[in-house]
Coordinates of C-alpha atoms (C1' of nucleotides) in Angstrom, one line a residue:
Chain A
M5 CA 1.5 -14.8 14.6
A6 CA 3.9 -15.8 11.6
A7 CA 2.8 -13.2 9.2
A8 CA 4.2 -10.4 10.9
E9 CA 7.2 -12.3 9.6
T10 CA 6.1 -12.9 5.9
L11 CA 5.3 -9.4 5.9
I12 CA 8.7 -7.9 7.2
V13 CA 10.4 -11.5 4.7
A14 CA 8.3 -8.9 1.7
V15 CA 10.1 -5.7 3.0
E16 CA 13.0 -7.1 2.8
D17 CA 12.8 -8.7 -0.4
A18 CA 11.2 -5.7 -1.6
G19 CA 15.0 -4.1 -0.8
L20 CA 13.4 -2.4 1.7
R21 CA 13.9 -2.3 5.1
P22 CA 13.0 -4.3 8.1
T23 CA 12.2 -1.1 10.8
G24 CA 10.7 -1.3 14.1
P25 CA 7.7 1.0 13.3
R26 CA 7.3 -1.2 10.4
R27 CA 7.7 -4.4 12.3
I28 CA 5.5 -2.9 14.7
V29 CA 2.4 -2.4 12.8
A30 CA 3.2 -5.4 10.4
E31 CA 2.9 -7.2 14.3
L32 CA -0.3 -4.9 13.8
V33 CA -1.3 -6.3 10.8
A34 CA -0.7 -9.4 12.4
A35 CA -3.2 -9.3 15.6
R36 CA -6.2 -8.7 13.8
E37 CA -8.2 -11.9 12.1
G38 CA -8.9 -10.4 9.0
A39 CA -10.2 -6.3 8.5
F40 CA -8.8 -3.5 9.9
T41 CA -8.7 0.5 8.9
A42 CA -5.7 2.6 9.3
A43 CA -7.2 4.2 12.2
D44 CA -7.6 0.5 14.1
L45 CA -4.0 -0.3 14.3
A46 CA -3.2 3.8 15.0
A47 CA -6.4 2.9 18.4
A48 CA -4.3 -0.4 18.9
A49 CA -1.1 0.9 19.1
G50 CA -2.2 3.5 20.5
E51 CA -3.7 -0.3 23.8
R52 CA -0.1 -1.5 23.4
S53 CA 1.0 1.7 24.0
V54 CA 4.1 1.6 21.4
R55 CA 4.5 4.9 19.9
V56 CA 4.1 4.9 15.9
G57 CA 3.7 8.1 13.9
R58 CA 0.2 8.4 12.2
A59 CA 2.0 9.0 9.1
T60 CA 4.0 6.3 8.8
I61 CA 1.3 3.8 10.0
F62 CA -0.1 5.4 6.9
R63 CA 3.4 4.9 5.3
A64 CA 3.2 1.7 7.0
I65 CA 0.2 0.1 5.1
E66 CA 0.5 1.7 1.9
L67 CA 3.8 -0.8 1.7
F68 CA 2.8 -3.8 2.1
A69 CA -0.7 -2.5 0.3
A70 CA 2.2 -2.2 -3.0
L71 CA 3.6 -5.0 -2.0
G72 CA 1.2 -7.2 -2.3
A73 CA 1.1 -8.7 1.6
I74 CA -2.3 -6.5 1.9
E75 CA -5.2 -6.3 -0.1
R76 CA -7.2 -2.9 0.8
V77 CA -10.6 -3.6 0.8
D78 CA -14.4 -1.6 0.4
L79 CA -16.6 -1.8 3.2
P80 CA -20.5 -1.2 2.3
D81 CA -19.6 1.9 3.6
G82 CA -17.1 3.7 1.9
T83 CA -14.6 2.2 4.8
H84 CA -11.2 2.1 3.7
A85 CA -10.5 -0.7 5.6
Y86 CA -7.7 -3.8 4.6
V87 CA -7.2 -7.6 4.7
A88 CA -3.9 -10.1 5.5
C89 CA -4.0 -12.2 3.0
V90 CA -1.2 -14.4 1.3
V91 CA -1.5 -15.2 -2.2
Q92 CA -1.6 -13.1 -4.6
H93 CA -5.1 -12.9 -6.6
H94 CA -8.6 -14.5 -5.5
H95 CA -11.5 -12.4 -3.0
H96 CA -11.8 -12.0 0.9
V97 CA -15.4 -13.0 2.8
I98 CA -15.8 -9.4 5.1
C99 CA -18.1 -11.0 8.4
S100 CA -19.7 -8.0 8.7
A101 CA -19.9 -7.2 12.3
C102 CA -16.6 -8.0 13.1
G103 CA -14.9 -8.1 11.0
R104 CA -12.3 -11.2 10.7
S105 CA -12.5 -12.2 7.2
A106 CA -12.2 -15.8 4.6
E107 CA -10.0 -15.9 1.3
I108 CA -12.1 -17.6 -1.4
G109 CA -9.9 -19.0 -4.4
D110 CA -10.3 -17.4 -7.4
L111 CA -13.5 -19.7 -8.4
G112 CA -15.1 -18.8 -10.9
I113 CA -14.9 -15.8 -11.6
G114 CA -12.4 -16.1 -14.1
A115 CA -14.8 -17.7 -16.2
L116 CA -17.3 -15.5 -15.7
A117 CA -14.8 -11.9 -16.9
R118 CA -14.7 -13.3 -20.0
D119 CA -18.7 -14.4 -20.5
V120 CA -19.2 -10.0 -19.2
A121 CA -15.8 -9.8 -22.6
R122 CA -17.8 -10.5 -24.7
R123 CA -21.1 -9.4 -24.0
T124 CA -20.4 -6.2 -23.2
G125 CA -17.1 -5.6 -25.4
Y126 CA -15.2 -4.8 -22.5
R127 CA -11.8 -6.0 -22.5
V128 CA -11.9 -6.8 -18.6
D129 CA -8.8 -6.6 -16.7
D130 CA -9.0 -6.3 -12.5
H131 CA -11.7 -6.9 -10.8
R132 CA -13.0 -7.3 -7.6
L133 CA -15.1 -9.0 -5.4
E134 CA -16.3 -8.9 -2.2
L135 CA -18.9 -10.8 0.1
F136 CA -20.2 -10.0 3.5
G137 CA -21.9 -11.6 6.1
L138 CA -21.5 -13.0 9.3
C139 CA -18.4 -15.1 9.8
P140 CA -19.4 -18.7 11.9
V141 CA -18.3 -17.1 15.6
C142 CA -20.7 -14.3 15.0
Q143 CA -23.7 -16.5 13.2
Q144 CA -23.1 -17.9 16.8
A145 CA -23.3 -14.7 19.1
E146 CA -26.2 -13.8 17.4
T147 CA -28.8 -17.6 18.0
H148 CA -28.1 -16.3 22.0
T149 CA -28.7 -13.0 21.4
Chain B
M26 CA -30.5 11.4 -22.2
A27 CA -33.8 9.8 -20.2
A28 CA -31.3 9.5 -17.3
A29 CA -32.4 12.1 -15.5
E30 CA -36.0 12.4 -15.6
T31 CA -35.5 8.7 -14.6
L32 CA -33.7 9.8 -11.5
I33 CA -36.2 12.9 -10.9
V34 CA -39.2 9.8 -11.1
A35 CA -37.2 7.8 -8.9
V36 CA -37.8 10.8 -6.4
E37 CA -41.0 11.4 -7.0
D38 CA -42.3 8.3 -6.6
A39 CA -40.3 8.4 -2.8
G40 CA -42.7 11.1 -2.1
L41 CA -40.0 13.7 -1.9
R42 CA -39.3 17.1 -3.9
P43 CA -38.3 17.1 -8.0
T44 CA -36.9 20.6 -7.2
G45 CA -35.0 22.3 -9.3
P46 CA -31.3 21.8 -7.8
R47 CA -32.6 17.7 -8.0
R48 CA -33.4 18.3 -11.6
I49 CA -29.8 19.6 -11.7
V50 CA -28.2 17.4 -10.1
A51 CA -30.2 14.5 -12.0
E52 CA -29.2 15.9 -15.3
L53 CA -25.6 16.0 -14.5
V54 CA -25.3 12.4 -13.1
A55 CA -27.3 11.5 -16.6
A56 CA -25.1 13.6 -18.6
R57 CA -21.9 11.1 -17.6
E58 CA -21.9 8.1 -19.1
G59 CA -20.3 6.2 -16.5
A60 CA -18.7 6.1 -13.3
F61 CA -18.4 9.3 -10.9
T62 CA -17.7 11.5 -8.5
A63 CA -18.8 14.5 -6.3
A64 CA -16.0 16.3 -6.9
D65 CA -16.9 15.4 -11.0
L66 CA -20.6 16.7 -10.7
A67 CA -19.2 19.9 -8.6
A68 CA -16.6 20.4 -11.7
A69 CA -19.4 19.6 -14.5
A70 CA -21.8 22.1 -12.4
G71 CA -18.9 25.2 -12.7
E72 CA -17.9 24.6 -16.6
R73 CA -22.1 24.4 -17.4
S74 CA -22.2 27.2 -15.2
V75 CA -24.9 26.0 -12.9
R76 CA -24.4 27.3 -9.2
V77 CA -25.6 24.2 -6.9
G78 CA -24.2 23.9 -3.1
R79 CA -21.7 21.2 -2.8
A80 CA -24.0 20.2 -0.1
T81 CA -26.6 20.2 -2.9
I82 CA -24.8 18.2 -4.8
F83 CA -23.4 15.3 -2.5
R84 CA -27.2 15.0 -0.6
A85 CA -28.6 14.8 -3.9
I86 CA -26.0 12.0 -4.8
E87 CA -27.3 10.1 -1.4
L88 CA -30.4 10.9 -2.0
F89 CA -30.6 9.4 -5.3
A90 CA -28.4 6.3 -3.7
A91 CA -31.1 6.0 -1.8
L92 CA -33.7 5.7 -4.3
G93 CA -31.1 3.1 -5.7
A94 CA -31.0 5.4 -8.3
I95 CA -27.6 5.0 -8.8
E96 CA -25.1 3.8 -6.9
R97 CA -22.4 3.7 -5.2
V98 CA -18.4 1.8 -6.9
D99 CA -15.4 1.9 -4.9
L100 CA -12.2 2.3 -7.4
P101 CA -9.6 0.5 -7.3
D102 CA -7.9 3.4 -6.3
G103 CA -10.0 3.7 -3.6
T104 CA -11.9 6.8 -4.7
H105 CA -15.6 6.6 -4.0
A106 CA -17.3 6.9 -7.6
Y107 CA -21.0 6.1 -8.7
V108 CA -22.8 5.1 -11.1
A109 CA -26.4 5.4 -13.0
C110 CA -28.2 2.3 -12.5
V111 CA -31.3 1.1 -13.8
V112 CA -32.5 -1.9 -11.6
Q113 CA -31.9 -3.5 -8.8
H114 CA -28.7 -5.2 -7.7
H115 CA -26.5 -6.6 -10.5
H116 CA -22.6 -5.3 -10.7
H117 CA -21.1 -2.6 -13.4
V118 CA -17.7 -2.8 -16.0
I119 CA -16.2 0.2 -15.6
C120 CA -13.5 1.7 -17.5
S121 CA -10.5 2.8 -16.2
A122 CA -9.6 4.4 -18.9
C123 CA -12.4 7.1 -19.1
G124 CA -14.6 5.6 -16.7
R125 CA -17.6 4.9 -18.8
S126 CA -19.8 1.6 -17.6
A127 CA -21.9 -1.3 -19.0
E128 CA -24.1 -2.6 -16.6
I129 CA -23.3 -7.2 -16.4
G130 CA -26.3 -8.8 -14.7
D131 CA -26.3 -10.4 -11.6
L132 CA -24.8 -13.3 -13.4
G133 CA -24.1 -16.2 -11.5
I134 CA -23.2 -14.5 -8.5
G135 CA -25.8 -16.3 -6.4
A136 CA -24.6 -19.8 -7.0
L137 CA -21.6 -18.9 -5.7
A138 CA -22.1 -17.1 -3.0
R139 CA -23.4 -20.7 -1.9
D140 CA -20.8 -22.1 -2.4
V141 CA -18.4 -19.9 -0.3
A142 CA -21.0 -20.1 2.4
R143 CA -21.0 -24.0 2.7
R144 CA -17.5 -23.9 2.6
T145 CA -16.6 -21.3 5.2
G146 CA -19.6 -21.0 7.0
Y147 CA -19.8 -17.3 6.9
R148 CA -23.2 -17.1 5.9
V149 CA -23.4 -14.3 3.3
D150 CA -24.9 -11.6 2.9
D151 CA -24.3 -9.3 0.6
H152 CA -21.8 -8.9 -1.7
R153 CA -20.3 -7.2 -3.7
L154 CA -18.7 -6.9 -7.7
E155 CA -16.9 -4.9 -9.6
L156 CA -15.2 -5.4 -13.1
F157 CA -12.2 -2.9 -14.3
G158 CA -10.8 -2.8 -18.0
L159 CA -11.6 -0.8 -20.7
C160 CA -14.6 -0.4 -23.1
P161 CA -14.7 -0.5 -26.6
V162 CA -13.9 2.7 -27.2
C163 CA -11.0 3.4 -25.7
Q164 CA -9.7 0.0 -26.8
Q165 CA -10.6 1.8 -30.0
A166 CA -8.4 4.8 -29.0
E167 CA -5.6 2.9 -27.7
T168 CA -4.8 0.8 -30.9
H169 CA -5.3 4.7 -32.6
T170 CA -1.9 5.0 -30.4
Chain C
dG9 C1' 29.4 8.8 5.9
dT10 C1' 25.3 8.4 3.1
dT11 C1' 20.3 6.5 2.1
dT12 C1' 15.9 5.5 3.7
dT13 C1' 12.5 6.3 7.9
dT14 C1' 10.3 8.1 11.0
dG15 C1' 7.7 11.5 13.8
dC16 C1' 5.6 15.4 14.2
dA17 C1' 2.8 19.0 12.7
dA18 C1' 1.0 21.8 9.5
dA19 C1' -2.0 20.6 5.0
dC20 C1' -5.2 19.0 2.6
dC21 C1' -9.1 17.1 0.4
dA22 C1' -13.3 15.3 0.5
dT23 C1' -17.4 14.9 2.9
dT24 C1' -20.7 16.2 7.0
dT25 C1' -23.0 19.4 10.1
dG26 C1' -26.2 24.4 11.4
dC27 C1' -28.9 27.3 10.5
dA28 C1' -31.5 31.1 8.3
dG29 C1' -33.5 32.1 4.0
dG30 C1' -36.7 30.3 -0.4
dG31 C1' -39.4 27.6 -2.4
dT32 C1' -42.5 23.7 -3.2
dC33 C1' -47.2 22.1 -2.4
Chain D
dG30 C1' -48.9 28.6 6.4
dA31 C1' -46.8 23.9 7.1
dC32 C1' -42.8 21.5 6.3
dC33 C1' -39.2 20.6 3.0
dC34 C1' -35.2 21.5 1.1
dT35 C1' -31.1 24.8 0.0
dG36 C1' -26.5 27.4 0.2
dC37 C1' -23.3 28.6 2.8
dA38 C1' -20.1 28.1 5.9
dA39 C1' -17.8 26.2 10.2
dA40 C1' -17.3 21.7 11.5
dT41 C1' -15.3 16.9 10.3
dG42 C1' -11.6 12.9 9.7
dG43 C1' -9.6 10.5 7.7
dT44 C1' -5.7 11.3 4.4
dT45 C1' -1.0 13.7 2.7
dT46 C1' 3.5 16.3 2.7
dG47 C1' 7.8 19.2 4.2
dC48 C1' 12.0 18.7 6.9
dA49 C1' 14.2 17.7 10.5
dA50 C1' 16.4 14.0 13.4
dA51 C1' 17.2 9.2 13.9
dA52 C1' 18.0 4.9 11.9
dA53 C1' 19.8 1.7 9.4
dC54 C1' 22.8 0.2 6.0

DNA sequence: GTTTTTGCAAACCATTTGCAGGGTC
DNA sequence: GACCCTGCAAATGGTTTGCAAAAAC
């Protein structure tokens, strides 16, 4: 679970304080294999009987997101979730059954964006691509159903 | 603004009633050139001094979305917005300044999804691509700034 | 000791729902 | 006339904020 450490290092690098609550949230995030919501973390904290205020969780998430250590994704149902990530810009495939996610590189999106720019006249500054489906594990589970 | 009519026709085709309030919401949607939020419509209704309940606006939006006449998009800031659209599945480029949007076809996403599936082992069922930037008009405006 | 953070609780905002009245087929 | 739809207002659920106490530098 080096991921938790990664998040803390990012916080320190930003000149902010690697406080206890932040470490806790970082660990909760690292413990998740994929997408999670603020509520998930709050629930997980409860299960581990660690006492962290809701507000603190939201603030930590916001901070990590601002540092680029986690990224916000929006599930098909409109839920706001987040996924931990290691590189700056890329995309995710998210399992609709368990929330687990895998990162995928930038693939051909850059070219696609240029293509769109040419066709529509828009200047494309940013984009967002999310793929949803079933991870290998859940596919396996589905077969056994 | 034939778009309003398109929405109503979709409602009728679904065997539902093209009621007054729905027509109003359809027009409010059509009046927008791009992305809008429920709050935008409510505000627009207020400006036009048409009295439509908030709940009705939400229900109409939900209905249109279910009919595939509008599509939900999530802005970079996490806001839930919608865009009117004419075809079943495609994507949008949304202007971050004015919200105007343009549709773009499916481009090479299908192939991309297959590629991702092969690499990650995930079974990709759905995806979502949103591009953000500046529309031609706003680029123009920016130049004059 | 100064500055940043936390935690709590209250405030907020967007969205949903129950239900009685009104409109549509 | 039966059923669908609307509007209101209250309930809900997620997220943010103010502020005093606590922790980190």
